[in-house]
Short mmCIF file of C-alpha atoms and ligand atoms in Angstrom, two decimals:
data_model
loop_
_atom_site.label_atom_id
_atom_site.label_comp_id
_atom_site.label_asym_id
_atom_site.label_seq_id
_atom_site.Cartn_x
_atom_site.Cartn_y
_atom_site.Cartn_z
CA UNK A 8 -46.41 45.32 -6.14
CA UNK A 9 -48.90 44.17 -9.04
CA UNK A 10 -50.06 41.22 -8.12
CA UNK A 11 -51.52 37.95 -9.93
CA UNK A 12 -52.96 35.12 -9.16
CA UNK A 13 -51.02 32.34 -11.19
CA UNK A 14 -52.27 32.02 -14.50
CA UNK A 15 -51.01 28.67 -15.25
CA UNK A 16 -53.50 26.81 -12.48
CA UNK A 17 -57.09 26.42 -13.75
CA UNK A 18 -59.90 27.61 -11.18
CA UNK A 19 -62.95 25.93 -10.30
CA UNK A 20 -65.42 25.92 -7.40
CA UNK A 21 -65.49 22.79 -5.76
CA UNK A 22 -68.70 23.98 -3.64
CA UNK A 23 -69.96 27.39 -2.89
CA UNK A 24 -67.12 28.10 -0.20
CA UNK A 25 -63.75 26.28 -1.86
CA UNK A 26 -61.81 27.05 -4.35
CA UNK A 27 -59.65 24.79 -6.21
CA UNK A 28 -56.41 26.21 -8.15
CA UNK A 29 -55.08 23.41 -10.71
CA UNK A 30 -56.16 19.88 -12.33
CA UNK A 31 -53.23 17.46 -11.59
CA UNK A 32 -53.00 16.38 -7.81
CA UNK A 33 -49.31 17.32 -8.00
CA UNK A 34 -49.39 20.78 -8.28
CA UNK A 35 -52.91 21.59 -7.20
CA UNK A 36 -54.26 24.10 -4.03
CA UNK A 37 -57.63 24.15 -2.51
CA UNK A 38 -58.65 27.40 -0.97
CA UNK A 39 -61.72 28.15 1.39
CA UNK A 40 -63.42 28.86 2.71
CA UNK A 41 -63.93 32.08 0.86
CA UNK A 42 -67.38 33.85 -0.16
CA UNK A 43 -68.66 35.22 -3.44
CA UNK A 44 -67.00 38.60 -3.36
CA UNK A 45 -63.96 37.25 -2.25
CA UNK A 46 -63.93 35.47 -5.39
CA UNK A 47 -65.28 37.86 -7.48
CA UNK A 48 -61.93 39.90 -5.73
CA UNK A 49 -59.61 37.00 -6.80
CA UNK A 50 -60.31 37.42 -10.66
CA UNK A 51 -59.44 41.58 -10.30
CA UNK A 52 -55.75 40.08 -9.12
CA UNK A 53 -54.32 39.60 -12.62
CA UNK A 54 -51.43 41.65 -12.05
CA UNK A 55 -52.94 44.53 -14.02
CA UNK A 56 -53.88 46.64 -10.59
CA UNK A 57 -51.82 47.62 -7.88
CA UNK A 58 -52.56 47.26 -4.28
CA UNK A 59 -54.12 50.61 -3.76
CA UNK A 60 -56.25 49.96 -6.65
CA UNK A 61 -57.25 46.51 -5.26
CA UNK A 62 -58.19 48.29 -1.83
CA UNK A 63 -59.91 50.52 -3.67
CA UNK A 64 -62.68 47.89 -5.95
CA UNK A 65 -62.83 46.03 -2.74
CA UNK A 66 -64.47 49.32 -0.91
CA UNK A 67 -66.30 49.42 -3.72
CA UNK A 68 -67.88 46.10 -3.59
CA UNK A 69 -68.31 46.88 -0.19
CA UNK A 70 -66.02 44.54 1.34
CA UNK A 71 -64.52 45.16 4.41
CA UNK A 72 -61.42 47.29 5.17
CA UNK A 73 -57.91 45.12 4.97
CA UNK A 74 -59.69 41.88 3.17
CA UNK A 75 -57.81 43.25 0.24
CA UNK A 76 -54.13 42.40 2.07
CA UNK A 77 -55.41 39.38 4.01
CA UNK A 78 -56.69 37.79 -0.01
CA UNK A 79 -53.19 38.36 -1.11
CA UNK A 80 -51.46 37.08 1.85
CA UNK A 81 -53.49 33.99 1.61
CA UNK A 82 -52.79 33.53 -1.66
CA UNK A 83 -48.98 33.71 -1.31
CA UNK A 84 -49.16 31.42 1.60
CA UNK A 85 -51.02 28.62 -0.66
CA UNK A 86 -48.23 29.16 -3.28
CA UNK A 87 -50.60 30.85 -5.53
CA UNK A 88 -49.49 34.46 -6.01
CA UNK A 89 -46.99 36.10 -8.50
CA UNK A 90 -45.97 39.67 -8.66
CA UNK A 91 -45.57 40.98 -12.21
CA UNK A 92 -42.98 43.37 -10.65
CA UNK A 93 -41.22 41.10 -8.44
CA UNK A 94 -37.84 38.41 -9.08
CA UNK A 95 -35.39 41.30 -8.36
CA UNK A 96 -32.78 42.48 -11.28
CA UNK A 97 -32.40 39.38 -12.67
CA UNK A 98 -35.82 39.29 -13.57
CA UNK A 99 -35.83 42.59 -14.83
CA UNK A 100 -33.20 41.74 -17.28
CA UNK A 101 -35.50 38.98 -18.08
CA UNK A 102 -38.29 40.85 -18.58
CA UNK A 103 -36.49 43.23 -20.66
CA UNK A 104 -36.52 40.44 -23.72
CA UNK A 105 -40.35 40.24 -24.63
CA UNK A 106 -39.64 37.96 -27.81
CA UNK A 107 -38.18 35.61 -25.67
CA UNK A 108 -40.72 35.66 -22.96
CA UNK A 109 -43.34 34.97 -25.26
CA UNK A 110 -41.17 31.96 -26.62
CA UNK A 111 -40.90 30.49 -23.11
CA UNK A 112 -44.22 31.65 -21.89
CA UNK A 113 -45.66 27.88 -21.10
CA UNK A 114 -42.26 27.20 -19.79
CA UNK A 115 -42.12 30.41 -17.16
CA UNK A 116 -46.17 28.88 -16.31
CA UNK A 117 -44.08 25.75 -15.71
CA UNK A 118 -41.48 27.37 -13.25
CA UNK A 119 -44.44 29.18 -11.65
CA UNK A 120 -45.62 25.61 -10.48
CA UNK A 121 -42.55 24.59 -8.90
CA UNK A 122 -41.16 27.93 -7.49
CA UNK A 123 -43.92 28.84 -5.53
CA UNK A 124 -43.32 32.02 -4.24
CA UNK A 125 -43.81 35.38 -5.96
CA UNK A 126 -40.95 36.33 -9.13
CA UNK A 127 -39.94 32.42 -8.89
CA UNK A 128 -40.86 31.99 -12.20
CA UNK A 129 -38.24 34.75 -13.87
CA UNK A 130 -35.76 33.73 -11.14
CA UNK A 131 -35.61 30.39 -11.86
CA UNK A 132 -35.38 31.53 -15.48
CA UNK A 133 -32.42 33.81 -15.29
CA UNK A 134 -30.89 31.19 -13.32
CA UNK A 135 -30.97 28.82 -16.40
CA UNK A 136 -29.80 31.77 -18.29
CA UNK A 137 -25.89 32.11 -16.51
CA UNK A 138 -25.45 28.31 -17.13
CA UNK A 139 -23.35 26.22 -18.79
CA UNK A 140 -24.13 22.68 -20.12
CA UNK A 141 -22.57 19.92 -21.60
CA UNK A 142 -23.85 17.93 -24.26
CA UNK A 143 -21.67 14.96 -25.48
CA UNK A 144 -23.29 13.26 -28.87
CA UNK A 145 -24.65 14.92 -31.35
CA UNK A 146 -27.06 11.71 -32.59
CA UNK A 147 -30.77 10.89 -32.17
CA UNK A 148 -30.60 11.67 -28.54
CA UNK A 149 -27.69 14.27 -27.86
CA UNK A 150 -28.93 16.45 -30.64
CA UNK A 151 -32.28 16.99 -29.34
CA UNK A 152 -31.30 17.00 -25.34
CA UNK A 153 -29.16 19.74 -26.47
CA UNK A 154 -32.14 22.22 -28.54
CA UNK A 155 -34.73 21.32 -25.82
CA UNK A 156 -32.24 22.69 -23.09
CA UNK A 157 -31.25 25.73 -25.08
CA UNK A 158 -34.83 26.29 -26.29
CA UNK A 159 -35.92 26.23 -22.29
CA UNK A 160 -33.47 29.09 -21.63
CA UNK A 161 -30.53 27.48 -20.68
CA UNK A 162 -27.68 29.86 -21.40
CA UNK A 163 -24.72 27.77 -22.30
CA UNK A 164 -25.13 24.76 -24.34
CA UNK A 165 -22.33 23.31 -25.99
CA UNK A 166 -22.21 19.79 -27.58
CA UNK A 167 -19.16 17.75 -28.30
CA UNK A 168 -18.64 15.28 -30.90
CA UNK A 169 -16.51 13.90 -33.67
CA UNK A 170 -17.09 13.23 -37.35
CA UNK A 171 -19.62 14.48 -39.71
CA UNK A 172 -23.35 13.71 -39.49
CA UNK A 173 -24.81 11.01 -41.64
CA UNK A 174 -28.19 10.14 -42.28
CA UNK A 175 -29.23 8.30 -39.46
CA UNK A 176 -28.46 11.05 -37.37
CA UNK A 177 -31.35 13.25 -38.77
CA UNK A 178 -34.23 13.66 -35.97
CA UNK A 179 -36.98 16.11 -35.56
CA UNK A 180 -35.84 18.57 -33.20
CA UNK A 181 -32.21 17.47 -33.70
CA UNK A 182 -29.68 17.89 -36.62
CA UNK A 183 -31.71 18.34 -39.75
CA UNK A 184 -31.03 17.18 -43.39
CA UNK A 185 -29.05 19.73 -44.04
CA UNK A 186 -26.68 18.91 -41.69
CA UNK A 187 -25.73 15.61 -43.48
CA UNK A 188 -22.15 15.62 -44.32
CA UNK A 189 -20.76 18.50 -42.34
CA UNK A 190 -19.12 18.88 -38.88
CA UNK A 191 -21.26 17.13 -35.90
CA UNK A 192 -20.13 19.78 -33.76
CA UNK A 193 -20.40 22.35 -36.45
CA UNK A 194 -24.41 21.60 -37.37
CA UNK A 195 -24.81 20.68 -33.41
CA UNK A 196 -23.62 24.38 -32.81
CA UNK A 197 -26.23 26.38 -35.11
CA UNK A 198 -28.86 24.03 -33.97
CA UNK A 199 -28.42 25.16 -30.57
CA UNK A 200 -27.68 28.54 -31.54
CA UNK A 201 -31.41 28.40 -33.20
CA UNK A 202 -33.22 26.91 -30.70
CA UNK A 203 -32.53 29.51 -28.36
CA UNK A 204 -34.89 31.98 -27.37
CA UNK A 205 -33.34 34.67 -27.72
CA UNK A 206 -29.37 35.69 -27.88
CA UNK A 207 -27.79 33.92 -25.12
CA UNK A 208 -25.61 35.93 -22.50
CA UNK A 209 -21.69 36.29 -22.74
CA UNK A 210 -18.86 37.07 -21.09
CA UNK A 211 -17.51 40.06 -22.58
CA UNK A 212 -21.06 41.31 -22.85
CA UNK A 213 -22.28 44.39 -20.85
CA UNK A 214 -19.00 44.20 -18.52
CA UNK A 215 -20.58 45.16 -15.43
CA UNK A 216 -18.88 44.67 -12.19
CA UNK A 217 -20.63 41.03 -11.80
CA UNK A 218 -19.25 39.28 -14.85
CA UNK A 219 -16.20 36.64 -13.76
CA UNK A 220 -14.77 34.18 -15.81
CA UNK A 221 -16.87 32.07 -17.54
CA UNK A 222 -19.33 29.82 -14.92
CA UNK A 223 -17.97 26.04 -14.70
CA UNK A 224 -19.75 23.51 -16.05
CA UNK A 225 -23.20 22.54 -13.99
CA UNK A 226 -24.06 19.33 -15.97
CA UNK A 227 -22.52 17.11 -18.20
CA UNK A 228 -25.48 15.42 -20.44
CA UNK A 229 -23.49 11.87 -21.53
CA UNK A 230 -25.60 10.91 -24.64
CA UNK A 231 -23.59 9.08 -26.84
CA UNK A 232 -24.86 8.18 -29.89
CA UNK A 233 -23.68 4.34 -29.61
CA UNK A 234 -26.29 3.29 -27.12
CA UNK A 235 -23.30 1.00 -25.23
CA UNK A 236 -21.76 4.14 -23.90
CA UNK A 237 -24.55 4.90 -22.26
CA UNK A 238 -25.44 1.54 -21.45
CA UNK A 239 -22.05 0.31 -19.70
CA UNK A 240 -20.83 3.94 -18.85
CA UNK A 241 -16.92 4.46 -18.54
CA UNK A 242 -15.33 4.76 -15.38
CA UNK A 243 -12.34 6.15 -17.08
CA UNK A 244 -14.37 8.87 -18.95
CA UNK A 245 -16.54 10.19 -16.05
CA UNK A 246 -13.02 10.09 -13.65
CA UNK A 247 -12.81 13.74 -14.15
CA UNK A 248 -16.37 14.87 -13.01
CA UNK A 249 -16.35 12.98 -10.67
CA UNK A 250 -12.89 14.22 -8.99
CA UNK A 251 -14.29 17.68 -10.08
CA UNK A 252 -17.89 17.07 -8.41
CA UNK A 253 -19.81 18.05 -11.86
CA UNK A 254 -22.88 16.55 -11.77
CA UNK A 255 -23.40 14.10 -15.25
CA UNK A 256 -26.62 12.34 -16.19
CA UNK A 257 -26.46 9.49 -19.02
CA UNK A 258 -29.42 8.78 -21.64
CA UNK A 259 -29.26 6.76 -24.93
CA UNK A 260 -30.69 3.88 -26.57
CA UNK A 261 -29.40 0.65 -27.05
CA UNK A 262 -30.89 -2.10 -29.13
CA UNK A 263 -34.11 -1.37 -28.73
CA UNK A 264 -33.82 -0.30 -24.70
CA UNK A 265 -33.92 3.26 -23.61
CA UNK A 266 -32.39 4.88 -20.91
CA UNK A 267 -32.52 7.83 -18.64
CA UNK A 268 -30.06 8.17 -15.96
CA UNK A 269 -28.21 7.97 -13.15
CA UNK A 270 -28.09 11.38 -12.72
CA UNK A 271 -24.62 11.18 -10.64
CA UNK A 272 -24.13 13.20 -7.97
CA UNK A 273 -19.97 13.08 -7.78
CA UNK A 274 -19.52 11.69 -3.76
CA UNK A 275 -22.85 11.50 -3.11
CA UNK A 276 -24.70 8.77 -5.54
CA UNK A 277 -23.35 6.18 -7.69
CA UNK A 278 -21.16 6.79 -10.58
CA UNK A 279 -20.02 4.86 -13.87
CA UNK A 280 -17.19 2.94 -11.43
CA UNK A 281 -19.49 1.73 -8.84
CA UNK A 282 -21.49 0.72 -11.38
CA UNK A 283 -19.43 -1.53 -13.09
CA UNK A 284 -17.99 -2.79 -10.17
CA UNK A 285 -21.23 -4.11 -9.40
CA UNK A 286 -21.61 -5.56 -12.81
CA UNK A 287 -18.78 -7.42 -12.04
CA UNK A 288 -19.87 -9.04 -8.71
CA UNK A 289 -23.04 -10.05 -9.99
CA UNK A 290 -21.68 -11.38 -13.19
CA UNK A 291 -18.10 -12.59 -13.89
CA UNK A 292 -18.51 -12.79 -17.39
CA UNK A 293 -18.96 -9.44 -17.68
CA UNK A 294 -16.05 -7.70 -18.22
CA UNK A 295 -15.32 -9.92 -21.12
CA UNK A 296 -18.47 -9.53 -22.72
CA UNK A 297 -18.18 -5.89 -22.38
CA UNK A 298 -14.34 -5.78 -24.48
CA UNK A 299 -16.42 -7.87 -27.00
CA UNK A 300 -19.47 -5.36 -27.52
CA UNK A 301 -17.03 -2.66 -27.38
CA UNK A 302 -15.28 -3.95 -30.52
CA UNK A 303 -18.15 -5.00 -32.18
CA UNK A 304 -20.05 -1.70 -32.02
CA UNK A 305 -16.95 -0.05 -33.26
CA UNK A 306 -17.20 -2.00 -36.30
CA UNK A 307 -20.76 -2.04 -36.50
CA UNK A 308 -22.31 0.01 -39.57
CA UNK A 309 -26.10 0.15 -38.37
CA UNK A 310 -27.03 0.50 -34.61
CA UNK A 311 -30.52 -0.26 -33.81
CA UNK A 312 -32.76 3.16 -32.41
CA UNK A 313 -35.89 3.51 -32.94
CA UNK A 314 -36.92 7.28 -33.53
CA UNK A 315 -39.55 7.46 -31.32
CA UNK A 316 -38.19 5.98 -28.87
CA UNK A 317 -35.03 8.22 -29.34
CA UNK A 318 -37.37 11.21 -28.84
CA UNK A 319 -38.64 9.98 -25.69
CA UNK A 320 -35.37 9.58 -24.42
CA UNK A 321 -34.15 12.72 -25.45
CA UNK A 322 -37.38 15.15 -23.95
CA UNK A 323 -37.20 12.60 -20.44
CA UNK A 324 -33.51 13.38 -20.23
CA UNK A 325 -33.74 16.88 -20.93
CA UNK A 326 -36.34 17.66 -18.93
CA UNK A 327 -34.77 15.57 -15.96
CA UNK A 328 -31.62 18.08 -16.70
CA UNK A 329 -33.93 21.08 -16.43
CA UNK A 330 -35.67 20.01 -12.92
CA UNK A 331 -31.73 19.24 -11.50
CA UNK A 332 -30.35 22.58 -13.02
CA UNK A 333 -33.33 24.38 -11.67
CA UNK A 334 -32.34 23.04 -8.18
CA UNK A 335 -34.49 19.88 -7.56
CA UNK A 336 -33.66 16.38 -7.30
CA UNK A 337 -35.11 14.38 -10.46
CA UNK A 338 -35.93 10.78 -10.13
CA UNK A 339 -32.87 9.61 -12.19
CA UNK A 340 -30.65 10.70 -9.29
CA UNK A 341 -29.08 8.00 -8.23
CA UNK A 342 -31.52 5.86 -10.34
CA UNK A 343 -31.88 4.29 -13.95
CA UNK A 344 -34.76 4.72 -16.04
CA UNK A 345 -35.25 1.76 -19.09
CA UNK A 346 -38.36 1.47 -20.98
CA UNK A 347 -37.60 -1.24 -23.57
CA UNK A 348 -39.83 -1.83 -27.17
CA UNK A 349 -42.41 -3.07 -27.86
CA UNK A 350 -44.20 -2.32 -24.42
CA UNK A 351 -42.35 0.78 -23.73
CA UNK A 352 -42.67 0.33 -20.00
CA UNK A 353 -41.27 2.77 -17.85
CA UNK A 354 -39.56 1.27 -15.18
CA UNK A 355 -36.89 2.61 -12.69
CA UNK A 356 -34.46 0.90 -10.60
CA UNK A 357 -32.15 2.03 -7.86
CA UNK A 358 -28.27 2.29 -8.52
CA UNK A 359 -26.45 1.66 -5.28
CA UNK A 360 -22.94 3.49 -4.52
CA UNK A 361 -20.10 0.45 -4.22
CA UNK A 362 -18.09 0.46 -1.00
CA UNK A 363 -14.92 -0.24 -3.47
CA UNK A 364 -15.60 2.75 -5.41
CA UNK A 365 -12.98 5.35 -4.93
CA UNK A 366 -15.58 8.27 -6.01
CA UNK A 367 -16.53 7.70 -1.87
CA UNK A 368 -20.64 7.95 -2.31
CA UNK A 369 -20.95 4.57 -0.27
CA UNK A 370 -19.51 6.12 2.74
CA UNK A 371 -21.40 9.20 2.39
CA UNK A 372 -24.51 9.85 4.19
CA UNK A 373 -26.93 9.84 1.68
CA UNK A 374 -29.72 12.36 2.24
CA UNK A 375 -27.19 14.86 3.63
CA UNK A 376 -23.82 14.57 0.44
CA UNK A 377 -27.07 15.25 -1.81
CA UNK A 378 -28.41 18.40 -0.05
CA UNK A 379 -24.97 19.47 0.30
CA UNK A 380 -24.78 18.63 -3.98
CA UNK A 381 -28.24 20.03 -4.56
CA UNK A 382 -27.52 23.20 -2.59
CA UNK A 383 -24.11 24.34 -2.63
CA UNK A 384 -21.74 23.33 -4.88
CA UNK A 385 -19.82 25.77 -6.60
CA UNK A 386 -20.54 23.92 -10.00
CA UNK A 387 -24.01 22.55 -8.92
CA UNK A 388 -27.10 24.31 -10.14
CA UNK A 389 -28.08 27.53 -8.46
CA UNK A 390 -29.20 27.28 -4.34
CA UNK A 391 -33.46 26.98 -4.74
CA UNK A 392 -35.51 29.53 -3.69
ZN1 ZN B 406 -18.45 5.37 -7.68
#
């Protein structure tokens, strides 16, 4: 064991007995009471010395016998500790890719925060590593959901869409101006392929005795690049993840309104039928106007998206897909995020399950169906630490 005292939270004394580890209340850890030397111990934990070593300087600074163990227990009760030798083989095989661990350095600091205990970091990585997402649009939003997820380590990205990009579906971080004219899926592909850290993982690779088929999918990313898919999702579209149970989240902007969820939980939290069917009961009209705006967008040259706003979208989405596929519960589950120019005013609302729904979340018991989702679903993201 090499310990280290997480890098990513920033120390300060808050008096002459208390430590604190971290800025933002989320995340943050106070420790104390703890003397001088214990402190002065604390900054030899860097992962650089092993235990014997750290027994060792303590003597030396004539600390007690055992205060050595008792520091590092403390600090891996408080969530504070990492192991540069722990995570298992997974890690290892992490590990074993330096030019991509200095590419997702900030983002293993990240993981650090949320997997608290020791290795959760390069766990939670390799985890992202074996899966498989789907991306479908390739525009303003769908390109760039797709390179932030394969730039964070995600294994599998693969994006779906028709036609050949245009113009107006250039975006920093998406498709670039060389992509103009050829194959969405095509320029969608390399992009991906470049924003990845390093050579993603395959099936035929290595051929050890652990490599199946390939994984199913563990997210469906629905971000069309007409704004009214996303908007007024389609119950017929999302009828096989839902009988499937793969987990899809929608994003997209529409007339000048973003939009980051649901997140839908197949069985367990609303999806694109229940919300309709709610449309419907609170406004008759609806289903006619919706036929209309359908047609009309189809003709429709010019959609309205503003680019920052686009890129907003895109980074809240993806990063809502990283917290689910890293096993947490993001606030777009089972919730719709809008922010609308020129305030640009987050605001979320719920989105209720419909007891007419035949995807069954109404009669599920909430809490519970989205543990049971969350945790152990053979297409669900892998079980937390
Ligand atoms: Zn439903």
């Amino acid at each position: 064991m090499y310990p280290k005292v997480k890098p990513a939270l920033a120390r300060a004394w808050r008096d002459l007995q208390t430590v604190q580890f971290g800025v933002t209340p989320a995340h943050a850890v106070v420790l104390g009471p703890v003397d001088t030397a214990t402190g002065a111990l604390i900054d030899r934990i860097d992962g650089t010395r092993g235990m014997d070593l750290l027994r060792a300087e303590a003597s030396a600074m004539g600390m007690p016998d055992g205060l050595a163990d008792e520091l590092v227990r403390r600090l891996a009760g408080a969530g504070l500790l990492d192991d540069a030798t722990a995570g298992g083989p997974q890690a290892q095989a992490v590990r074993a890719r330096p030019e991509s661990l200095e590419r997702l350095g900030p983002d293993l600091g990240s993981l650090s925060l949320v997997h608290r205990e020791p290795g959760g970091d390069l766990r939670g990585l390799a985890a992202r590593r074996a899966l498989r997402v789907q991306v479908r649009g390739s525009g303003r939003v769908g390109a760039v959901i797709a390179a932030v997820l394969a730039g964070a380590g995600v294994g599998g990205v693969e994006v779906l869409d028709g036609g050949r990009a245009e113009p107006g579906d250039v975006a920093p971080g998406g498709l670039d101006s060389g992509s103009v004219g050829r194959l969405r899926a095509e320029a969608a592909g390399r992009l991906v392929r470049e924003a990845a850290p390093g050579r993603a993982p395959r099936a035929r690779e290595g051929g050890g005795p652990e490599r199946g088929p390939e994984p199913g999918l563990a997210l469906v990313v629905v971000a069309p690049r007409d704004g009214l898919h996303a908007w007024a999702p389609d119950p017929d579209t999302a009828a096989g993840w839902v009988a499937t149970g793969i987990p899809h989240l929608y994003a997209g902007v529409l007339e000048g309104t973003g939009l980051v969820g649901p997140l839908v939980l197949p069985g367990a939290t609303a999806c694109a039928g229940c919300m309709e069917r709610e449309r419907v009961e609170l406004d008759p009209a609806w289903p006619r106007m919706l036929v209309q705006w359908r047609s009309a967008h189809r003709r429709r040259a010019g959609a309205a998206c503003d680019l920052g706003l686009s890129t907003a979208v895109a980074g809240l989405a993806a990063a809502h897909a990283l917290s689910f596929l890293d096993g947490e519960l993001p606030a777009s589950t089972g919730a719709r995020w809008e922010a609308a120019l020129p305030g640009l005013h987050w605001e979320g609302a719920p989105v209720g399950p419909h007891h007419d729904c035949p995807c069954g979340a109404a009669g599920s018991s909430r809490p519970a169906a989205l543990e049971r989702v969350g945790g152990g679903s053979g297409t669900g993201p892998p079980d937390g630490p």
